[in-house]
PDB file of C-alpha atoms in Angstrom:
ATOM      1  CA  UNK A 112       0.000   0.000   0.000  1.00 52.00           C
ATOM      2  CA  UNK A 113       1.157   3.543  -0.763  1.00 64.00           C
ATOM      3  CA  UNK A 114       2.762   5.152   2.263  1.00 69.00           C
ATOM      4  CA  UNK A 115       3.441   8.480   0.529  1.00 82.00           C
ATOM      5  CA  UNK A 116      -0.223   9.384   0.028  1.00 87.00           C
ATOM      6  CA  UNK A 117      -2.796  10.929   2.347  1.00 88.00           C
ATOM      7  CA  UNK A 118      -6.399  10.472   1.262  1.00 89.00           C
ATOM      8  CA  UNK A 119      -9.626  12.162   2.268  1.00 89.00           C
ATOM      9  CA  UNK A 120     -10.355  15.805   3.100  1.00 91.00           C
ATOM     10  CA  UNK A 121     -10.060  15.487   6.877  1.00 88.00           C
ATOM     11  CA  UNK A 122      -6.680  13.734   6.864  1.00 86.00           C
ATOM     12  CA  UNK A 123      -5.262  16.006   4.150  1.00 91.00           C
ATOM     13  CA  UNK A 124      -6.435  19.145   5.935  1.00 90.00           C
ATOM     14  CA  UNK A 125      -4.850  17.938   9.185  1.00 86.00           C
ATOM     15  CA  UNK A 126      -1.550  17.315   7.396  1.00 86.00           C
ATOM     16  CA  UNK A 127      -1.622  20.760   5.778  1.00 90.00           C
ATOM     17  CA  UNK A 128      -2.356  22.372   9.130  1.00 87.00           C
ATOM     18  CA  UNK A 129       0.072  20.445  11.341  1.00 81.00           C
ATOM     19  CA  UNK A 130       2.949  19.571   8.987  1.00 80.00           C
ATOM     20  CA  UNK A 131       2.681  21.681   5.826  1.00 86.00           C
ATOM     21  CA  UNK A 132       6.359  21.307   4.917  1.00 83.00           C
ATOM     22  CA  UNK A 133       5.836  17.577   4.429  1.00 83.00           C
ATOM     23  CA  UNK A 134       3.283  18.022   1.630  1.00 89.00           C
ATOM     24  CA  UNK A 135       4.603  17.907  -1.928  1.00 91.00           C
ATOM     25  CA  UNK A 136       1.258  18.641  -3.574  1.00 93.00           C
ATOM     26  CA  UNK A 137      -2.516  18.275  -3.359  1.00 95.00           C
ATOM     27  CA  UNK A 138      -4.820  16.765  -5.982  1.00 95.00           C
ATOM     28  CA  UNK A 139      -8.514  17.649  -5.993  1.00 95.00           C
ATOM     29  CA  UNK A 140     -11.245  16.158  -8.127  1.00 94.00           C
ATOM     30  CA  UNK A 141     -12.745  18.643 -10.574  1.00 92.00           C
ATOM     31  CA  UNK A 142     -16.110  17.729  -9.082  1.00 89.00           C
ATOM     32  CA  UNK A 143     -15.033  18.588  -5.539  1.00 91.00           C
ATOM     33  CA  UNK A 144     -16.364  22.160  -5.363  1.00 89.00           C
ATOM     34  CA  UNK A 145     -17.969  22.044  -1.929  1.00 92.00           C
ATOM     35  CA  UNK A 146     -16.951  24.035   1.145  1.00 92.00           C
ATOM     36  CA  UNK A 147     -14.663  21.265   2.425  1.00 90.00           C
ATOM     37  CA  UNK A 148     -12.846  21.063  -0.897  1.00 91.00           C
ATOM     38  CA  UNK A 149     -12.418  24.838  -0.911  1.00 93.00           C
ATOM     39  CA  UNK A 150     -11.029  24.684   2.630  1.00 94.00           C
ATOM     40  CA  UNK A 151      -8.443  22.107   1.566  1.00 94.00           C
ATOM     41  CA  UNK A 152      -7.477  24.213  -1.449  1.00 94.00           C
ATOM     42  CA  UNK A 153      -7.030  27.351   0.670  1.00 94.00           C
ATOM     43  CA  UNK A 154      -4.922  25.465   3.207  1.00 93.00           C
ATOM     44  CA  UNK A 155      -2.755  24.005   0.439  1.00 93.00           C
ATOM     45  CA  UNK A 156      -2.127  27.395  -1.144  1.00 93.00           C
ATOM     46  CA  UNK A 157      -1.367  28.909   2.270  1.00 92.00           C
ATOM     47  CA  UNK A 158       1.161  26.120   2.829  1.00 90.00           C
ATOM     48  CA  UNK A 159       2.757  26.719  -0.559  1.00 92.00           C
ATOM     49  CA  UNK A 160       1.735  23.284  -1.830  1.00 92.00           C
ATOM     50  CA  UNK A 161       0.767  23.067  -5.511  1.00 94.00           C
ATOM     51  CA  UNK A 162      -2.911  22.290  -6.118  1.00 94.00           C
ATOM     52  CA  UNK A 163      -3.873  20.134  -9.099  1.00 95.00           C
ATOM     53  CA  UNK A 164      -7.458  19.849 -10.331  1.00 95.00           C
ATOM     54  CA  UNK A 165      -7.904  16.496 -12.076  1.00 94.00           C
ATOM     55  CA  UNK A 166     -10.687  14.145 -13.095  1.00 94.00           C
ATOM     56  CA  UNK A 167     -11.779  11.631 -10.481  1.00 93.00           C
ATOM     57  CA  UNK A 168     -10.578   8.766 -12.693  1.00 93.00           C
ATOM     58  CA  UNK A 169      -7.052  10.133 -12.432  1.00 92.00           C
ATOM     59  CA  UNK A 170      -7.281  10.090  -8.640  1.00 93.00           C
ATOM     60  CA  UNK A 171      -8.511   6.494  -8.818  1.00 91.00           C
ATOM     61  CA  UNK A 172      -5.342   5.602 -10.729  1.00 92.00           C
ATOM     62  CA  UNK A 173      -3.160   7.634  -8.380  1.00 91.00           C
ATOM     63  CA  UNK A 174      -4.669   6.039  -5.259  1.00 87.00           C
ATOM     64  CA  UNK A 175      -5.941   2.632  -6.419  1.00 87.00           C
ATOM     65  CA  UNK A 176      -8.361   0.930  -4.073  1.00 82.00           C
ATOM     66  CA  UNK A 177      -8.379   3.858  -1.649  1.00 81.00           C
ATOM     67  CA  UNK A 178     -11.441   5.856  -0.637  1.00 84.00           C
ATOM     68  CA  UNK A 179     -10.024   9.285  -1.395  1.00 91.00           C
ATOM     69  CA  UNK A 180     -13.302  11.270  -1.595  1.00 92.00           C
ATOM     70  CA  UNK A 181     -11.802  13.430  -4.310  1.00 94.00           C
ATOM     71  CA  UNK A 182      -8.863  14.664  -2.189  1.00 94.00           C
ATOM     72  CA  UNK A 183      -5.301  13.277  -2.256  1.00 93.00           C
ATOM     73  CA  UNK A 184      -2.015  14.701  -0.953  1.00 92.00           C
ATOM     74  CA  UNK A 185       1.461  13.378  -1.634  1.00 90.00           C
ATOM     75  CA  UNK A 186       4.219  13.494   0.968  1.00 85.00           C
ATOM     76  CA  UNK A 187       7.658  14.744   0.040  1.00 81.00           C
ATOM     77  CA  UNK A 188      10.370  12.066  -0.261  1.00 72.00           C
ATOM     78  CA  UNK A 189      12.016  11.608   3.132  1.00 59.00           C
ATOM     79  CA  UNK A 190       9.263  13.603   4.823  1.00 54.00           C
ATOM     80  CA  UNK A 191       9.888  11.768   8.093  1.00 51.00           C
ATOM     81  CA  UNK A 192      13.505  12.885   8.186  1.00 46.00           C
ATOM     82  CA  UNK A 193      14.208  15.173  11.104  1.00 51.00           C
ATOM     83  CA  UNK A 194      11.508  13.633  13.297  1.00 64.00           C
ATOM     84  CA  UNK A 195      12.759  12.722  16.777  1.00 76.00           C
ATOM     85  CA  UNK A 196      13.864   9.151  17.381  1.00 86.00           C
ATOM     86  CA  UNK A 197      12.386   6.986  20.107  1.00 91.00           C
ATOM     87  CA  UNK A 198      15.591   7.447  22.109  1.00 91.00           C
ATOM     88  CA  UNK A 199      15.297  11.238  21.838  1.00 88.00           C
ATOM     89  CA  UNK A 200      11.648  11.042  22.834  1.00 90.00           C
ATOM     90  CA  UNK A 201      12.619   9.148  26.002  1.00 91.00           C
ATOM     91  CA  UNK A 202      14.968  11.934  27.063  1.00 86.00           C
ATOM     92  CA  UNK A 203      12.154  14.499  26.826  1.00 88.00           C
ATOM     93  CA  UNK A 204       9.226  12.587  28.291  1.00 91.00           C
ATOM     94  CA  UNK A 205       6.395  14.706  29.666  1.00 88.00           C
ATOM     95  CA  UNK A 206       5.922  14.690  33.432  1.00 89.00           C
ATOM     96  CA  UNK A 207       3.140  12.095  33.333  1.00 94.00           C
ATOM     97  CA  UNK A 208       3.135  10.466  29.904  1.00 96.00           C
ATOM     98  CA  UNK A 209       0.302   8.396  28.498  1.00 98.00           C
ATOM     99  CA  UNK A 210       1.580   6.049  25.798  1.00 98.00           C
ATOM    100  CA  UNK A 211       0.049   3.323  23.660  1.00 98.00           C
ATOM    101  CA  UNK A 212       2.099   0.275  22.657  1.00 98.00           C
ATOM    102  CA  UNK A 213       0.727  -2.019  19.944  1.00 98.00           C
ATOM    103  CA  UNK A 214       2.376  -5.431  19.736  1.00 96.00           C
ATOM    104  CA  UNK A 215       1.773  -6.737  16.234  1.00 91.00           C
ATOM    105  CA  UNK A 216      -1.311  -4.937  14.915  1.00 96.00           C
ATOM    106  CA  UNK A 217      -1.357  -6.013  11.263  1.00 94.00           C
ATOM    107  CA  UNK A 218      -4.474  -4.343   9.881  1.00 95.00           C
ATOM    108  CA  UNK A 219      -3.851  -0.755   8.676  1.00 94.00           C
ATOM    109  CA  UNK A 220      -7.455   0.156   9.493  1.00 95.00           C
ATOM    110  CA  UNK A 221      -6.854  -0.914  13.095  1.00 96.00           C
ATOM    111  CA  UNK A 222      -3.549   0.954  13.279  1.00 97.00           C
ATOM    112  CA  UNK A 223      -5.244   4.101  12.019  1.00 95.00           C
ATOM    113  CA  UNK A 224      -8.178   3.700  14.402  1.00 97.00           C
ATOM    114  CA  UNK A 225      -5.774   3.242  17.333  1.00 97.00           C
ATOM    115  CA  UNK A 226      -3.946   6.420  16.316  1.00 96.00           C
ATOM    116  CA  UNK A 227      -7.266   8.234  16.178  1.00 96.00           C
ATOM    117  CA  UNK A 228      -8.177   7.069  19.695  1.00 97.00           C
ATOM    118  CA  UNK A 229      -4.703   8.027  20.923  1.00 97.00           C
ATOM    119  CA  UNK A 230      -5.094  11.490  19.447  1.00 95.00           C
ATOM    120  CA  UNK A 231      -8.545  11.937  20.957  1.00 96.00           C
ATOM    121  CA  UNK A 232      -7.283  10.847  24.390  1.00 97.00           C
ATOM    122  CA  UNK A 233      -4.257  13.131  24.293  1.00 95.00           C
ATOM    123  CA  UNK A 234      -1.745  10.274  24.309  1.00 96.00           C
ATOM    124  CA  UNK A 235       1.827  11.425  23.849  1.00 96.00           C
ATOM    125  CA  UNK A 236       2.930   8.676  21.436  1.00 96.00           C
ATOM    126  CA  UNK A 237       2.151   5.306  19.892  1.00 97.00           C
ATOM    127  CA  UNK A 238       4.907   2.691  19.760  1.00 97.00           C
ATOM    128  CA  UNK A 239       4.952  -0.325  17.428  1.00 97.00           C
ATOM    129  CA  UNK A 240       7.538  -2.916  16.373  1.00 96.00           C
ATOM    130  CA  UNK A 241       9.250  -2.149  13.084  1.00 91.00           C
ATOM    131  CA  UNK A 242       8.831  -5.598  11.527  1.00 89.00           C
ATOM    132  CA  UNK A 243       5.581  -6.821  13.021  1.00 85.00           C
ATOM    133  CA  UNK A 244       3.108  -4.040  12.409  1.00 93.00           C
ATOM    134  CA  UNK A 245       0.927  -2.576   9.696  1.00 93.00           C
ATOM    135  CA  UNK A 246       2.601   0.247   7.758  1.00 91.00           C
ATOM    136  CA  UNK A 247       1.463   3.829   8.116  1.00 90.00           C
ATOM    137  CA  UNK A 248      -0.118   3.613   4.684  1.00 88.00           C
ATOM    138  CA  UNK A 249      -2.718   5.828   3.056  1.00 86.00           C
ATOM    139  CA  UNK A 250      -5.372   3.460   4.453  1.00 89.00           C
ATOM    140  CA  UNK A 251      -4.010   3.828   7.993  1.00 92.00           C
ATOM    141  CA  UNK A 252      -3.727   7.607   7.644  1.00 89.00           C
ATOM    142  CA  UNK A 253      -7.319   7.903   6.476  1.00 88.00           C
ATOM    143  CA  UNK A 254      -8.567   5.712   9.344  1.00 92.00           C
ATOM    144  CA  UNK A 255      -6.583   7.921  11.729  1.00 92.00           C
ATOM    145  CA  UNK A 256      -8.664  10.916  10.584  1.00 86.00           C
ATOM    146  CA  UNK A 257      -5.804  13.378  11.018  1.00 85.00           C
ATOM    147  CA  UNK A 258      -4.202  11.824  14.104  1.00 89.00           C
ATOM    148  CA  UNK A 259      -1.336  10.409  12.028  1.00 88.00           C
ATOM    149  CA  UNK A 260      -0.170  14.005  11.631  1.00 84.00           C
ATOM    150  CA  UNK A 261      -0.388  14.892  15.328  1.00 86.00           C
ATOM    151  CA  UNK A 262       0.457  11.764  17.360  1.00 91.00           C
ATOM    152  CA  UNK A 263       4.104  10.627  17.182  1.00 91.00           C
ATOM    153  CA  UNK A 264       4.394   7.041  15.918  1.00 94.00           C
ATOM    154  CA  UNK A 265       7.631   5.294  16.792  1.00 95.00           C
ATOM    155  CA  UNK A 266       8.691   2.088  15.028  1.00 94.00           C
ATOM    156  CA  UNK A 267      11.245   0.301  17.173  1.00 95.00           C
ATOM    157  CA  UNK A 268      13.567  -2.466  16.019  1.00 93.00           C
ATOM    158  CA  UNK A 269      13.221  -4.480  19.225  1.00 95.00           C
ATOM    159  CA  UNK A 270       9.974  -4.001  21.147  1.00 96.00           C
ATOM    160  CA  UNK A 271      11.187  -5.865  24.240  1.00 95.00           C
ATOM    161  CA  UNK A 272      14.190  -3.540  24.557  1.00 95.00           C
ATOM    162  CA  UNK A 273      11.960  -0.517  23.993  1.00 96.00           C
ATOM    163  CA  UNK A 274       9.712  -1.663  26.835  1.00 97.00           C
ATOM    164  CA  UNK A 275      12.755  -2.077  29.071  1.00 96.00           C
ATOM    165  CA  UNK A 276      13.797   1.476  28.182  1.00 96.00           C
ATOM    166  CA  UNK A 277      10.346   2.769  29.097  1.00 97.00           C
ATOM    167  CA  UNK A 278      10.556   1.022  32.464  1.00 96.00           C
ATOM    168  CA  UNK A 279      13.994   2.518  33.069  1.00 95.00           C
ATOM    169  CA  UNK A 280      12.449   5.926  32.358  1.00 95.00           C
ATOM    170  CA  UNK A 281       9.867   5.352  35.091  1.00 96.00           C
ATOM    171  CA  UNK A 282       6.935   4.388  32.887  1.00 97.00           C
ATOM    172  CA  UNK A 283       4.468   1.822  34.290  1.00 97.00           C
ATOM    173  CA  UNK A 284       3.661  -0.896  31.714  1.00 98.00           C
ATOM    174  CA  UNK A 285       0.023  -2.017  31.800  1.00 98.00           C
ATOM    175  CA  UNK A 286      -0.721  -4.969  29.533  1.00 98.00           C
ATOM    176  CA  UNK A 287      -4.231  -5.757  28.342  1.00 96.00           C
ATOM    177  CA  UNK A 288      -5.023  -9.460  28.678  1.00 95.00           C
ATOM    178  CA  UNK A 289      -8.342 -11.297  28.763  1.00 92.00           C
ATOM    179  CA  UNK A 290      -7.109 -13.687  31.470  1.00 91.00           C
ATOM    180  CA  UNK A 291      -5.792 -11.056  33.896  1.00 95.00           C
ATOM    181  CA  UNK A 292      -7.058 -11.188  37.479  1.00 95.00           C
ATOM    182  CA  UNK A 293      -7.591  -7.442  37.858  1.00 96.00           C
ATOM    183  CA  UNK A 294      -9.921  -5.459  35.653  1.00 97.00           C
ATOM    184  CA  UNK A 295      -8.924  -2.266  33.916  1.00 97.00           C
ATOM    185  CA  UNK A 296     -11.163  -0.334  36.299  1.00 97.00           C
ATOM    186  CA  UNK A 297      -9.306  -1.733  39.335  1.00 96.00           C
ATOM    187  CA  UNK A 298      -5.945  -0.677  37.908  1.00 97.00           C
ATOM    188  CA  UNK A 299      -4.291   2.636  38.763  1.00 97.00           C
ATOM    189  CA  UNK A 300      -3.555   4.434  35.499  1.00 97.00           C
ATOM    190  CA  UNK A 301      -2.647   7.777  37.041  1.00 96.00           C
ATOM    191  CA  UNK A 302       1.167   7.274  37.145  1.00 96.00           C
ATOM    192  CA  UNK A 303       3.284   7.611  33.977  1.00 97.00           C
ATOM    193  CA  UNK A 304       1.897   4.707  31.954  1.00 98.00           C
ATOM    194  CA  UNK A 305       2.139   2.819  28.699  1.00 98.00           C
ATOM    195  CA  UNK A 306      -0.915   0.774  27.754  1.00 99.00           C
ATOM    196  CA  UNK A 307       0.276  -2.356  25.967  1.00 98.00           C
ATOM    197  CA  UNK A 308      -2.088  -4.206  23.614  1.00 98.00           C
ATOM    198  CA  UNK A 309      -1.495  -7.253  21.450  1.00 95.00           C
ATOM    199  CA  UNK A 310      -2.309  -7.811  17.812  1.00 90.00           C
ATOM    200  CA  UNK A 311      -5.438  -9.182  16.227  1.00 84.00           C
ATOM    201  CA  UNK A 312      -6.250 -12.676  17.433  1.00 77.00           C
ATOM    202  CA  UNK A 313      -2.970 -13.514  19.174  1.00 80.00           C
ATOM    203  CA  UNK A 314      -2.838 -10.933  21.932  1.00 86.00           C
ATOM    204  CA  UNK A 315       0.397 -10.109  23.716  1.00 93.00           C
ATOM    205  CA  UNK A 316       3.490 -12.073  22.758  1.00 93.00           C
ATOM    206  CA  UNK A 317       5.352 -13.831  25.573  1.00 93.00           C
ATOM    207  CA  UNK A 318       8.313 -11.431  25.822  1.00 94.00           C
ATOM    208  CA  UNK A 319       5.981  -8.445  25.745  1.00 96.00           C
ATOM    209  CA  UNK A 320       3.721  -9.940  28.386  1.00 95.00           C
ATOM    210  CA  UNK A 321       6.664 -10.737  30.679  1.00 96.00           C
ATOM    211  CA  UNK A 322       7.802  -7.120  30.655  1.00 96.00           C
ATOM    212  CA  UNK A 323       4.472  -5.687  31.738  1.00 98.00           C
ATOM    213  CA  UNK A 324       4.337  -4.510  35.348  1.00 97.00           C
ATOM    214  CA  UNK A 325       0.689  -5.509  35.608  1.00 97.00           C
ATOM    215  CA  UNK A 326      -1.956  -7.154  33.445  1.00 98.00           C
ATOM    216  CA  UNK A 327      -5.531  -5.923  33.319  1.00 98.00           C
ATOM    217  CA  UNK A 328      -8.645  -7.085  31.519  1.00 96.00           C
ATOM    218  CA  UNK A 329     -11.653  -5.299  30.136  1.00 95.00           C
ATOM    219  CA  UNK A 330     -14.652  -7.040  31.745  1.00 94.00           C
ATOM    220  CA  UNK A 331     -17.142  -8.397  29.223  1.00 90.00           C
ATOM    221  CA  UNK A 332     -20.848  -8.080  29.991  1.00 87.00           C
ATOM    222  CA  UNK A 333     -22.289 -10.089  27.114  1.00 83.00           C
ATOM    223  CA  UNK A 334     -21.699 -13.329  25.252  1.00 82.00           C
ATOM    224  CA  UNK A 335     -18.859 -12.028  23.048  1.00 82.00           C
ATOM    225  CA  UNK A 336     -15.516 -12.682  24.703  1.00 75.00           C
ATOM    226  CA  UNK A 337     -13.240 -10.185  22.971  1.00 82.00           C
ATOM    227  CA  UNK A 338     -13.063  -6.769  21.340  1.00 91.00           C
ATOM    228  CA  UNK A 339     -11.422  -5.377  18.237  1.00 93.00           C
ATOM    229  CA  UNK A 340      -7.979  -4.039  19.202  1.00 95.00           C
ATOM    230  CA  UNK A 341      -8.858  -0.474  18.244  1.00 95.00           C
ATOM    231  CA  UNK A 342     -11.991  -0.589  20.410  1.00 96.00           C
ATOM    232  CA  UNK A 343      -9.982  -2.024  23.311  1.00 96.00           C
ATOM    233  CA  UNK A 344      -7.348   0.683  22.859  1.00 97.00           C
ATOM    234  CA  UNK A 345      -9.997   3.384  23.039  1.00 98.00           C
ATOM    235  CA  UNK A 346     -11.493   1.932  26.221  1.00 98.00           C
ATOM    236  CA  UNK A 347      -8.082   1.670  27.902  1.00 98.00           C
ATOM    237  CA  UNK A 348      -6.987   5.158  26.866  1.00 98.00           C
ATOM    238  CA  UNK A 349     -10.147   6.860  28.021  1.00 98.00           C
ATOM    239  CA  UNK A 350     -10.174   4.994  31.328  1.00 98.00           C
ATOM    240  CA  UNK A 351      -6.727   6.504  31.888  1.00 98.00           C
ATOM    241  CA  UNK A 352      -8.102   9.920  30.931  1.00 97.00           C
ATOM    242  CA  UNK A 353     -11.037   9.481  33.342  1.00 97.00           C
ATOM    243  CA  UNK A 354      -8.780   8.512  36.238  1.00 97.00           C
ATOM    244  CA  UNK A 355      -6.344  11.338  35.601  1.00 95.00           C
ATOM    245  CA  UNK A 356      -9.081  13.935  35.561  1.00 92.00           C
ATOM    246  CA  UNK A 357     -10.284  12.719  38.940  1.00 79.00           C
ATOM    247  CA  UNK A 358     -13.819  12.793  40.389  1.00 68.00           C
ATOM    248  CA  UNK A 359     -16.218  15.435  39.115  1.00 53.00           C
TER     249      UNK A 359
END
């Protein structure tokens, strides 16, 4: 899947607003003359990105199989260059970080949805293994609905070592597991924390599980015994948000 494209008006507008220097150009369908399309065009011109009006068929060829809604942006080659590394991020952790670790999420829709939940919850970063994760493709970016441009995503070569580094930095590792004794709602998420979730179907891998300081489960109330990973991520993140805000 193309990793140099951003599709859809919301995701493209977020990229133009948050990281305009990364955008090489914007392509708009000739039929996209609504207010949202005009907003994207204004943002592109303000960012100095060339705007191309083309037929929708041309966008279909440019972004095959992607739901672009008549709006496509292309990232500059090496657009990620200059972004902080995971090691640099660790040296500048916020006072009470909230992080999301995804151990082997393979579906780009799920990766994007997890990024979206992380962005909505104010998480400081998402961390994934370099070789066992969905790419940040155009599909993932669109599912993220703009969060791919605002939430740092770190791809680490060795997830187990990255988790050790987080622990050394004082971050509490909370793993989500269906067979945990404690529920998520019995778990203190107010300290510096990384919520660790496994991939689709397999859950946490052994080395990842062993490094967690505590395991917690989301209690099920019905007959279905599991949740989609992006749904589980949202529940975990917003439980942390609820606890950190305190009683109201």
